[in-house]
Coordinates of C-alpha atoms and ligand atoms in Angstrom, one line a residue:
M1 CA 77.1 131.1 104.8
S2 CA 79.7 133.2 106.8
N3 CA 76.9 133.7 109.3
P4 CA 74.4 131.0 108.3
S5 CA 70.9 130.8 109.3
G6 CA 71.1 131.9 112.9
I7 CA 73.0 128.7 114.3
P8 CA 74.2 130.0 117.5
V9 CA 77.7 129.3 117.7
P10 CA 79.7 130.6 120.8
N11 CA 82.9 132.8 120.2
A12 CA 86.3 131.9 120.8
A13 CA 86.3 133.1 124.5
S14 CA 88.1 136.2 125.2
D15 CA 87.1 136.0 128.7
A16 CA 88.7 132.7 129.2
P17 CA 90.9 132.4 132.2
T18 CA 94.6 133.2 131.9
T19 CA 95.9 130.2 133.9
L20 CA 94.8 126.3 134.0
D21 CA 93.7 124.3 137.0
V22 CA 95.4 121.4 135.7
Q23 CA 94.1 119.0 138.5
R24 CA 90.7 119.7 137.8
I25 CA 91.3 119.4 134.0
R26 CA 92.7 116.1 134.5
E27 CA 89.2 114.9 135.9
D28 CA 87.8 115.8 132.1
F29 CA 90.0 113.1 130.8
P30 CA 89.1 109.2 131.7
A31 CA 91.9 107.8 129.9
L32 CA 94.6 109.5 131.8
H33 CA 93.3 107.6 135.1
Q34 CA 94.6 104.2 134.5
Q35 CA 97.6 102.0 135.5
V36 CA 99.8 100.9 132.9
N37 CA 102.3 98.0 133.6
G38 CA 101.3 98.6 137.2
K39 CA 102.2 102.4 137.4
P40 CA 100.0 105.4 136.9
L41 CA 100.0 106.4 133.5
V42 CA 102.4 109.5 132.6
Y43 CA 100.9 110.5 129.0
L44 CA 103.8 112.3 127.2
D45 CA 102.8 111.6 123.8
S46 CA 100.2 114.2 123.0
A47 CA 102.1 115.4 119.9
A48 CA 101.2 112.1 118.3
T49 CA 97.6 112.2 119.6
T50 CA 96.0 113.8 122.5
Q51 CA 93.6 112.1 124.9
K52 CA 89.9 112.8 124.8
P53 CA 87.8 114.9 127.4
L54 CA 84.5 113.6 128.3
S55 CA 82.7 116.5 126.7
V56 CA 84.1 115.1 123.4
I57 CA 83.2 111.5 123.9
Q58 CA 79.6 112.4 125.0
A59 CA 79.4 114.8 121.9
V60 CA 80.1 111.8 119.6
R61 CA 77.8 109.5 121.8
Q62 CA 75.2 111.7 121.8
Y63 CA 75.1 112.2 118.2
Y64 CA 74.9 108.4 117.4
E65 CA 72.4 108.0 120.4
K66 CA 69.9 110.8 119.1
D67 CA 71.0 112.7 116.0
N68 CA 72.4 110.0 113.7
S69 CA 71.3 110.4 110.0
N70 CA 72.9 111.8 106.8
V71 CA 73.5 115.2 106.1
H72 CA 72.4 117.6 103.4
R73 CA 69.9 115.5 101.6
G74 CA 67.2 114.6 103.9
V75 CA 63.9 116.5 104.6
H76 CA 63.3 114.5 107.9
T77 CA 63.9 115.9 111.5
L78 CA 67.1 113.8 112.0
S79 CA 68.9 114.6 109.1
A80 CA 68.0 118.4 109.6
R81 CA 69.6 117.9 113.2
A82 CA 72.8 116.0 111.8
T83 CA 73.2 118.8 109.1
E84 CA 72.8 121.7 111.6
S85 CA 75.5 119.8 113.9
Y86 CA 77.9 119.1 111.1
E87 CA 77.7 122.7 109.8
T88 CA 77.8 124.2 113.2
A89 CA 81.1 122.2 113.7
R90 CA 82.4 123.8 110.5
I91 CA 81.4 127.2 111.9
K92 CA 83.4 126.6 115.2
V93 CA 86.5 125.6 113.2
Q94 CA 86.1 128.7 111.2
R95 CA 86.0 130.9 114.2
F96 CA 88.7 128.9 116.1
I97 CA 91.2 129.7 113.3
N98 CA 89.5 133.1 112.6
A99 CA 88.6 132.4 108.9
A100 CA 86.4 135.1 107.3
D101 CA 83.8 132.6 105.9
A102 CA 82.7 129.1 106.9
R103 CA 83.0 128.2 103.1
E104 CA 86.7 128.3 103.6
I105 CA 86.6 125.2 106.0
I106 CA 86.8 121.7 104.4
F107 CA 86.5 118.8 106.6
V108 CA 89.1 116.3 105.7
R109 CA 90.4 112.9 107.5
G110 CA 93.3 115.0 108.9
A111 CA 96.4 117.4 108.2
T112 CA 97.7 114.6 105.7
E113 CA 94.5 114.5 103.7
G114 CA 94.2 118.4 103.5
I115 CA 97.7 118.8 102.2
N116 CA 97.0 115.9 99.7
L117 CA 93.8 117.7 98.7
V118 CA 95.8 120.9 97.9
A119 CA 98.6 119.1 95.9
N120 CA 95.9 117.1 94.0
S121 CA 93.6 119.8 93.3
Y122 CA 95.5 123.3 93.4
G123 CA 98.7 121.3 92.4
R124 CA 97.5 119.5 89.6
K125 CA 95.7 122.6 88.1
H126 CA 98.9 125.2 88.5
I127 CA 102.1 123.3 88.5
R128 CA 103.8 122.9 85.1
A129 CA 107.2 121.4 84.2
G130 CA 110.2 123.2 85.5
D131 CA 108.4 124.9 88.3
E132 CA 109.3 124.7 91.8
L133 CA 107.8 124.2 95.0
L134 CA 109.6 125.2 98.4
I135 CA 109.3 123.3 101.8
T136 CA 111.6 123.5 104.7
A137 CA 114.0 120.8 106.0
M138 CA 111.8 120.1 109.1
E139 CA 109.0 118.9 107.5
H140 CA 106.9 116.1 108.6
H141 CA 106.4 113.5 105.9
S142 CA 102.8 114.4 105.2
N143 CA 104.2 117.9 104.0
I144 CA 107.0 116.2 101.8
V145 CA 105.7 113.2 100.0
P146 CA 102.6 114.8 98.5
W147 CA 104.7 117.3 97.0
Q148 CA 107.1 115.0 95.6
L149 CA 104.4 112.9 94.0
L150 CA 103.1 116.1 92.4
C151 CA 106.6 117.1 91.4
E152 CA 107.3 113.7 90.0
E153 CA 104.0 113.8 87.8
K154 CA 104.6 117.3 86.5
D155 CA 108.4 117.3 86.1
A156 CA 108.6 120.1 88.7
H157 CA 111.3 120.3 91.5
L158 CA 111.3 120.5 95.1
R159 CA 113.5 122.9 97.0
V160 CA 114.3 122.8 100.6
A161 CA 115.1 125.7 103.0
P162 CA 117.6 124.6 105.5
I163 CA 117.6 124.5 109.2
N164 CA 120.6 125.4 111.4
E165 CA 121.8 123.6 114.5
R166 CA 119.1 124.8 116.8
G167 CA 116.5 123.5 114.4
E168 CA 115.5 126.8 113.1
V169 CA 114.9 127.7 109.3
V170 CA 117.9 129.8 108.0
L171 CA 115.7 132.7 106.7
E172 CA 118.2 134.2 104.3
S173 CA 118.3 130.9 102.5
Y174 CA 114.5 130.6 102.6
E175 CA 114.3 134.1 101.1
K176 CA 116.8 133.3 98.2
L177 CA 115.1 130.1 97.5
I178 CA 111.8 131.9 96.5
T179 CA 112.4 132.8 92.9
D180 CA 110.0 133.4 90.0
R181 CA 110.1 129.7 89.1
T182 CA 108.5 129.1 92.7
K183 CA 104.9 128.2 92.5
L184 CA 104.1 127.0 96.0
V185 CA 105.5 127.1 99.5
A186 CA 104.4 124.6 102.2
I187 CA 105.9 125.2 105.7
T188 CA 105.1 123.7 109.1
Y189 CA 104.1 126.2 111.7
I190 CA 105.5 124.1 114.8
S191 CA 107.8 121.1 114.2
N192 CA 106.8 117.8 115.5
S193 CA 110.2 116.6 116.0
L194 CA 112.2 119.6 117.2
G195 CA 109.5 121.8 118.8
T196 CA 110.5 124.7 116.7
I197 CA 107.9 127.2 116.3
N198 CA 108.3 129.0 112.7
P199 CA 108.1 132.7 112.1
V200 CA 105.3 131.9 109.7
K201 CA 103.8 135.4 109.2
E202 CA 107.2 136.6 108.2
M203 CA 107.7 133.5 106.0
I204 CA 104.4 134.2 104.4
E205 CA 105.1 137.8 103.5
L206 CA 108.4 136.9 102.0
A207 CA 106.5 134.5 99.7
H208 CA 103.9 136.7 98.9
R209 CA 106.2 139.6 98.1
R210 CA 106.7 137.2 95.0
R211 CA 103.3 136.4 94.7
V212 CA 103.8 132.6 95.7
P213 CA 101.0 131.2 97.7
V214 CA 101.6 129.5 101.3
L215 CA 100.3 126.4 102.7
V216 CA 100.8 126.3 106.4
D217 CA 100.9 122.9 108.2
G218 CA 99.1 123.7 111.4
A219 CA 98.9 120.1 112.8
Q220 CA 101.1 120.7 115.8
A221 CA 100.0 124.4 116.3
G222 CA 96.1 123.6 116.6
P223 CA 96.5 122.3 120.1
H224 CA 99.1 124.8 121.2
L225 CA 98.8 128.5 119.8
P226 CA 95.8 130.7 119.2
L227 CA 95.6 130.5 115.1
D228 CA 94.5 133.4 113.1
V229 CA 94.8 132.7 109.3
Q230 CA 93.8 136.3 108.7
E231 CA 96.5 137.6 110.9
I232 CA 99.4 135.3 109.4
G233 CA 98.0 135.8 105.8
C234 CA 98.4 132.1 104.8
D235 CA 96.7 130.8 101.7
F236 CA 95.8 127.3 103.0
L237 CA 96.2 125.9 106.6
V238 CA 95.5 122.2 107.8
V239 CA 94.8 120.9 111.1
S240 CA 94.2 117.7 112.6
G241 CA 91.4 117.1 115.2
H242 CA 92.9 114.3 117.1
K243 CA 95.9 116.6 117.9
M244 CA 93.4 118.9 119.4
Y245 CA 91.5 116.6 121.8
A246 CA 89.0 115.6 119.1
P247 CA 88.4 112.2 117.4
T248 CA 90.8 110.6 114.8
G249 CA 89.6 110.7 111.3
I250 CA 88.6 114.3 111.3
G251 CA 90.6 117.5 110.4
A252 CA 90.2 120.6 108.4
L253 CA 91.7 122.4 105.3
Y254 CA 91.3 125.9 105.4
G255 CA 91.7 127.7 101.9
K256 CA 90.8 131.4 100.7
L257 CA 87.6 131.4 99.1
E258 CA 88.6 132.8 95.8
L259 CA 91.5 129.8 95.6
L260 CA 89.0 127.1 96.7
E261 CA 86.6 128.3 94.0
S262 CA 89.1 128.1 91.2
M263 CA 90.3 124.8 92.2
P264 CA 89.1 121.5 90.5
P265 CA 87.5 118.8 92.9
Y266 CA 89.7 116.6 94.6
Q267 CA 87.3 113.4 94.6
G268 CA 84.2 112.8 92.7
G269 CA 81.0 111.2 94.2
G270 CA 77.9 112.2 96.0
E271 CA 77.5 115.7 97.8
M272 CA 80.2 117.4 95.5
I273 CA 77.8 117.6 92.5
Q274 CA 75.2 120.0 91.4
S275 CA 73.9 118.0 88.6
V276 CA 74.9 114.7 86.7
T277 CA 74.2 113.5 83.5
F278 CA 76.3 110.9 81.3
E279 CA 77.4 114.0 79.2
K280 CA 78.1 116.4 81.8
T281 CA 78.5 116.9 85.6
T282 CA 78.4 120.3 87.3
Y283 CA 80.0 120.9 90.5
N284 CA 78.8 122.0 94.0
D285 CA 79.7 125.2 95.7
V286 CA 82.7 125.3 98.1
P287 CA 83.0 123.6 100.5
H288 CA 80.7 120.6 99.4
K289 CA 82.7 120.6 96.1
F290 CA 85.5 119.2 98.2
E291 CA 83.6 116.8 100.5
A292 CA 82.4 113.9 98.5
G293 CA 80.4 111.0 99.8
T294 CA 79.1 111.1 103.2
P295 CA 81.3 112.8 105.6
N296 CA 82.6 112.0 108.9
I297 CA 79.8 113.5 110.6
A298 CA 80.1 112.3 114.2
D299 CA 83.7 113.0 114.4
A300 CA 83.3 116.7 113.2
V301 CA 80.6 117.0 115.9
G302 CA 83.3 115.8 118.3
F303 CA 85.8 118.2 116.7
G304 CA 83.3 121.1 117.4
A305 CA 83.1 119.9 121.1
A306 CA 86.7 119.7 121.4
I307 CA 87.1 123.3 120.2
D308 CA 84.4 124.6 122.7
Y309 CA 86.5 122.6 125.4
L310 CA 89.8 124.6 124.0
N311 CA 87.8 127.8 124.0
A312 CA 86.9 127.5 127.6
L313 CA 90.0 126.8 128.9
G314 CA 91.5 129.8 126.5
M315 CA 94.3 129.2 124.2
Q316 CA 96.6 131.8 125.9
A317 CA 96.3 130.0 129.1
I318 CA 97.1 126.6 127.4
A319 CA 100.2 127.9 125.5
A320 CA 101.5 129.6 128.7
H321 CA 101.0 126.3 130.7
E322 CA 102.8 124.2 127.9
D323 CA 105.3 126.5 127.7
D324 CA 106.1 126.5 131.2
L325 CA 106.1 122.6 131.1
V326 CA 108.7 122.7 128.2
R327 CA 111.0 125.1 130.2
C328 CA 110.8 122.9 133.1
A329 CA 111.4 119.9 131.2
I330 CA 114.4 121.3 129.4
A331 CA 115.9 122.5 132.8
A332 CA 115.4 118.9 134.7
L333 CA 116.6 116.9 131.4
S334 CA 119.6 119.2 130.9
A335 CA 121.2 118.0 134.2
I336 CA 121.1 114.4 133.0
P337 CA 124.7 113.4 131.7
G338 CA 125.0 112.1 128.2
L339 CA 121.5 113.6 127.3
R340 CA 121.4 115.6 123.9
F341 CA 118.6 117.7 122.9
I342 CA 117.6 117.6 119.2
G343 CA 116.1 120.8 118.5
T344 CA 117.0 123.9 120.7
A345 CA 115.1 126.6 118.9
R346 CA 114.7 130.1 120.7
D347 CA 110.9 129.9 119.9
R348 CA 109.6 126.5 120.7
A349 CA 106.4 124.6 121.7
A350 CA 105.3 121.6 123.7
V351 CA 107.9 119.1 122.1
V352 CA 111.4 118.0 123.7
S353 CA 113.2 115.6 121.5
F354 CA 116.7 114.1 122.9
T355 CA 119.2 111.1 122.7
I356 CA 120.9 109.5 125.6
E357 CA 124.5 108.4 125.1
N358 CA 124.8 104.7 124.6
I359 CA 121.1 103.9 124.8
H360 CA 118.9 103.4 121.7
P361 CA 115.7 105.6 121.9
H362 CA 113.6 102.4 121.4
D363 CA 115.1 101.0 124.5
I364 CA 114.5 104.3 126.4
G365 CA 110.9 104.2 125.2
T366 CA 110.5 100.5 126.5
I367 CA 112.2 101.1 129.8
L368 CA 109.9 104.3 130.4
D369 CA 107.0 102.0 129.5
Q370 CA 107.5 99.7 132.2
E371 CA 107.2 102.6 134.5
G372 CA 103.9 103.6 133.0
I373 CA 105.5 106.6 131.1
A374 CA 104.4 107.0 127.3
I375 CA 106.8 108.9 125.0
R376 CA 107.4 108.4 121.4
T377 CA 110.6 106.9 119.9
G378 CA 111.7 106.8 116.4
H379 CA 112.0 109.3 113.5
H380 CA 108.6 110.9 114.0
C381 CA 107.8 110.9 110.3
S382 CA 110.5 113.4 109.9
Q383 CA 113.4 111.3 108.3
P384 CA 115.3 114.3 106.9
V385 CA 115.4 115.9 110.3
M386 CA 117.0 112.8 111.8
D387 CA 119.5 113.1 108.8
R388 CA 120.2 116.4 109.4
F389 CA 121.1 115.9 113.0
G390 CA 123.0 112.6 112.2
V391 CA 120.8 110.3 114.4
P392 CA 118.3 107.4 113.4
A393 CA 115.8 108.2 116.1
T394 CA 114.9 110.5 119.1
S395 CA 113.1 110.0 122.1
R396 CA 110.3 112.7 122.1
A397 CA 108.1 113.9 125.2
S398 CA 105.5 116.2 124.3
F399 CA 103.1 117.9 126.3
G400 CA 99.5 118.8 126.4
L401 CA 97.2 121.0 128.6
Y402 CA 96.7 118.2 131.0
N403 CA 100.3 117.5 132.0
T404 CA 102.0 118.5 135.2
H405 CA 105.2 119.0 136.8
A406 CA 105.0 115.8 138.7
E407 CA 105.0 114.0 135.2
I408 CA 108.3 115.7 134.4
D409 CA 109.8 114.2 137.6
S410 CA 108.7 110.8 136.6
L411 CA 110.1 111.2 133.1
V412 CA 113.6 112.2 134.7
A413 CA 113.4 109.5 137.3
G414 CA 112.7 106.9 134.3
I415 CA 115.6 108.0 132.2
Y416 CA 118.0 107.8 135.3
K417 CA 116.7 104.3 135.7
A418 CA 117.2 103.3 132.0
K419 CA 120.8 104.7 132.4
E420 CA 121.2 102.6 135.4
L421 CA 119.9 99.4 133.7
F422 CA 122.2 100.1 130.7
S423 CA 125.5 100.8 133.0
L424 CA 124.8 97.5 134.6
E425 CA 125.0 95.4 131.4
Ligands
LIG501 N1 102.1 117.5 110.1 C1 102.6 117.3 111.4 C2 103.7 118.5 111.6 C3 102.6 116.5 112.3 O1 103.0 116.3 113.4 C4 101.7 115.5 111.8 C5 101.2 114.4 112.7 O2 102.0 113.9 113.3 C6 100.9 115.5 110.5 C7 101.3 116.5 109.8 C8 100.0 114.5 110.0 O3 98.9 114.6 110.7 P1 97.7 113.5 110.4 O4 98.4 112.1 110.5 O5 96.8 113.7 111.7 O6 97.0 113.8 109.2

């Protein structure tokens, strides 16, 4: 199945352009062209979810208009087409993250479900009383709570590698926390609340020295970096389609084949079985063993279209554009009196978190919304990060491949407006 029945799938474009024509790209995104509260929308919330290009919207629409059927079981033409579209999307994900085999890709609802699958299947099989699991202090709740549930059930312990004032993992502490008791490490590639890019390859090597498998939460990395699971050497990786310009409700779990084959099913039902009697059920091969029930076929097809879109632009060019935006945003925001950055890592991605003296982040968010500017305010599903920096919440601007320098100017002007309003009260 690593190269199944001749399905033609374009490779990740090595000849993709090195820069982005952002004005042209913006034409691909209908949602960007609207007024919000009487102002042109400035969408700076892509870390929460990205807008969708027309090619993705059309792929889903075309699937429902022409190919809609159930996968794998049917002999009729529509079922064959639906199956081919769904399995082609799997191969696109495989190539996008450079997995060795398409069977290593399990379609799930998103990063959250991928992590829960590993916790419930791998975790339940391998974690015992007294074992330890290691995460970092910058994890999204999705990469904390499933492990806490597992630890509670198994009487195991969750250990947390600390982060420094810049919001970087303290690698010496991380290394020391990996002991003979450690049975799994789960780390984010890019922090959604701080923007930190973790040195995952090095962190994985440190864990592997002690034969500890590593899950990488790639939810924020998928839209931003070229991903290569073989290069970084992770055992599991999760990505969310909706953060990669694909529909909501679809994502992928990558797992090394031998690990997936050794793991028990996550959910029971149709698709995941080989044969069923009341006495005994045998299970399907991976990946189908982990895809019980009718899958989210249309959105998997949309995910494939989003990957085509990213490949055509080129992940290097996307990363370079977003890095430029982040640098410009930091320079512009630094000039605002009373602004404190939360997260100043040396290696960082398309997220800028900050607080403004004497103004609650929710007020900033509400005033910016009046200006048509969408940012996210709150704890960003990372309450331990807020505790670490002694703030209840932050304002977070996050960038996608369609954002412009002019939108950073609008953000800065909006923040000055908020400051003015608050100084008048
Ligand atoms: N991990 C990180 C770092 C995230 O930013 C998010 C979503 O914001 C998730 C996991 C969960 O992703 P989803 O809700 O799409 O499952």
